């Protein structure tokens, strides 16, 4: 099995976890915060919940590709885990963790453990 790469980011927002959750779990808002996002395929009824799936078109430079996403865990407004499958054996395990801080502020911890297309050659 190919070794995964990882992206880990922490950010703080001047909004309560419930509001941050609404943005993060709305695929229509992906263009607001995912630089590689290009478009969406057909979506299930919103709000998304555990077991829901959708397709997202991502782009890296001139290259575009589809990723199939599934919500594997959803504990509103605290935790979401996603599993993505893309072309060439690529995959991603993504976690969103939201923590209330200082009243109406939120800490967002984002983790993306991914395997690029083509494994070692794709790196």
Short mmCIF file of C-alpha atoms in Angstrom, two decimals:
data_model
loop_
_atom_site.label_atom_id
_atom_site.label_comp_id
_atom_site.label_asym_id
_atom_site.label_seq_id
_atom_site.Cartn_x
_atom_site.Cartn_y
_atom_site.Cartn_z
CA UNK A 1 0.00 0.00 0.00
CA UNK A 2 1.45 3.42 -0.95
CA UNK A 3 2.58 5.76 1.80
CA UNK A 4 0.30 8.74 2.40
CA UNK A 5 1.30 12.40 2.47
CA UNK A 6 -0.35 14.80 4.91
CA UNK A 7 -1.56 18.36 5.16
CA UNK A 8 -2.37 19.73 8.60
CA UNK A 9 -3.70 23.25 9.15
CA UNK A 10 -5.17 25.06 12.14
CA UNK A 11 -7.16 28.27 11.78
CA UNK A 12 -9.31 30.40 14.08
CA UNK A 13 -12.54 32.10 13.06
CA UNK A 14 -14.65 34.85 14.64
CA UNK A 15 -17.76 32.70 14.47
CA UNK A 16 -19.29 29.98 16.65
CA UNK A 17 -18.71 26.32 15.70
CA UNK A 18 -22.29 25.96 14.43
CA UNK A 19 -21.73 28.69 11.81
CA UNK A 20 -18.32 27.36 10.76
CA UNK A 21 -19.86 23.87 10.46
CA UNK A 22 -22.56 25.22 8.11
CA UNK A 23 -19.90 26.57 5.74
CA UNK A 24 -17.61 23.52 5.91
CA UNK A 25 -20.39 21.01 5.32
CA UNK A 26 -22.01 22.87 2.41
CA UNK A 27 -20.40 21.67 -0.85
CA UNK A 28 -21.69 24.82 -2.59
CA UNK A 29 -19.24 26.79 -0.40
CA UNK A 30 -16.13 24.76 -1.38
CA UNK A 31 -15.14 27.42 -3.89
CA UNK A 32 -14.90 29.89 -0.97
CA UNK A 33 -12.07 28.02 0.74
CA UNK A 34 -10.66 25.16 -1.41
CA UNK A 35 -8.27 26.61 -4.00
CA UNK A 36 -8.24 23.42 -6.13
CA UNK A 37 -12.08 23.24 -6.29
CA UNK A 38 -13.51 23.53 -9.82
CA UNK A 39 -17.12 22.22 -9.76
CA UNK A 40 -19.54 19.73 -8.22
CA UNK A 41 -21.35 16.71 -9.55
CA UNK A 42 -24.84 15.80 -8.39
CA UNK A 43 -25.35 16.34 -4.66
CA UNK A 44 -27.49 14.53 -2.11
CA UNK A 45 -30.04 16.46 -0.11
CA UNK A 46 -28.41 18.95 2.25
CA UNK A 47 -27.33 19.15 5.01
CA UNK A 48 -24.76 16.40 4.49
CA UNK A 49 -24.62 13.60 7.04
CA UNK A 50 -22.81 10.32 7.60
CA UNK A 51 -23.04 8.08 4.54
CA UNK A 52 -23.72 10.90 2.07
CA UNK A 53 -21.64 10.97 -1.14
CA UNK A 54 -20.90 13.44 -3.89
CA UNK A 55 -18.41 14.12 -6.69
CA UNK A 56 -16.07 17.09 -6.80
CA UNK A 57 -13.95 18.24 -9.72
CA UNK A 58 -10.53 19.41 -8.54
CA UNK A 59 -7.75 21.01 -10.55
CA UNK A 60 -4.03 21.27 -10.09
CA UNK A 61 -2.66 23.63 -12.72
CA UNK A 62 -4.17 22.65 -16.07
CA UNK A 63 -4.99 19.10 -14.91
CA UNK A 64 -8.52 18.40 -13.67
CA UNK A 65 -9.89 15.24 -12.06
CA UNK A 66 -12.96 13.97 -10.22
CA UNK A 67 -12.93 12.83 -6.59
CA UNK A 68 -15.74 10.75 -5.08
CA UNK A 69 -16.33 11.87 -1.46
CA UNK A 70 -18.16 10.08 1.33
CA UNK A 71 -18.95 11.49 4.77
CA UNK A 72 -17.79 8.63 7.01
CA UNK A 73 -18.50 10.38 10.31
CA UNK A 74 -20.44 13.53 11.21
CA UNK A 75 -20.88 14.85 14.75
CA UNK A 76 -22.35 18.32 14.27
CA UNK A 77 -20.83 20.84 15.01
CA UNK A 78 -17.63 19.20 16.26
CA UNK A 79 -16.22 16.54 13.93
CA UNK A 80 -16.45 15.40 10.32
CA UNK A 81 -14.44 12.68 8.63
CA UNK A 82 -14.38 12.24 4.86
CA UNK A 83 -13.01 9.55 2.54
CA UNK A 84 -12.15 10.51 -1.02
CA UNK A 85 -11.23 8.33 -4.01
CA UNK A 86 -9.76 9.70 -7.21
CA UNK A 87 -8.00 8.58 -10.37
CA UNK A 88 -4.83 6.48 -10.51
CA UNK A 89 -5.29 5.01 -7.03
CA UNK A 90 -5.39 8.41 -5.35
CA UNK A 91 -7.24 8.70 -2.05
CA UNK A 92 -7.73 11.08 0.85
CA UNK A 93 -8.81 10.76 4.47
CA UNK A 94 -9.88 14.21 5.68
CA UNK A 95 -10.81 15.29 9.20
CA UNK A 96 -12.45 18.55 10.30
CA UNK A 97 -12.33 19.21 14.06
CA UNK A 98 -14.07 22.29 15.47
CA UNK A 99 -13.46 23.56 18.98
CA UNK A 100 -15.27 26.48 20.63
CA UNK A 101 -12.88 29.04 22.08
CA UNK A 102 -13.41 32.38 23.79
CA UNK A 103 -17.19 32.31 23.52
CA UNK A 104 -18.13 32.82 19.86
CA UNK A 105 -14.80 31.88 18.27
CA UNK A 106 -13.85 28.54 16.70
CA UNK A 107 -10.58 26.69 16.22
CA UNK A 108 -10.63 24.60 13.04
CA UNK A 109 -8.14 21.73 12.79
CA UNK A 110 -7.91 20.31 9.27
CA UNK A 111 -6.06 17.10 8.43
CA UNK A 112 -5.78 15.56 4.97
CA UNK A 113 -3.86 12.28 4.71
CA UNK A 114 -3.67 11.59 0.99
CA UNK A 115 -2.09 9.33 -1.58
CA UNK A 116 -1.50 11.13 -4.90
CA UNK A 117 -2.34 9.55 -8.27
CA UNK A 118 0.36 7.14 -9.33
CA UNK A 119 1.73 6.62 -5.80
CA UNK A 120 5.46 7.33 -5.60
CA UNK A 121 5.61 8.52 -9.22
CA UNK A 122 2.76 10.96 -8.54
CA UNK A 123 4.70 12.66 -5.77
#
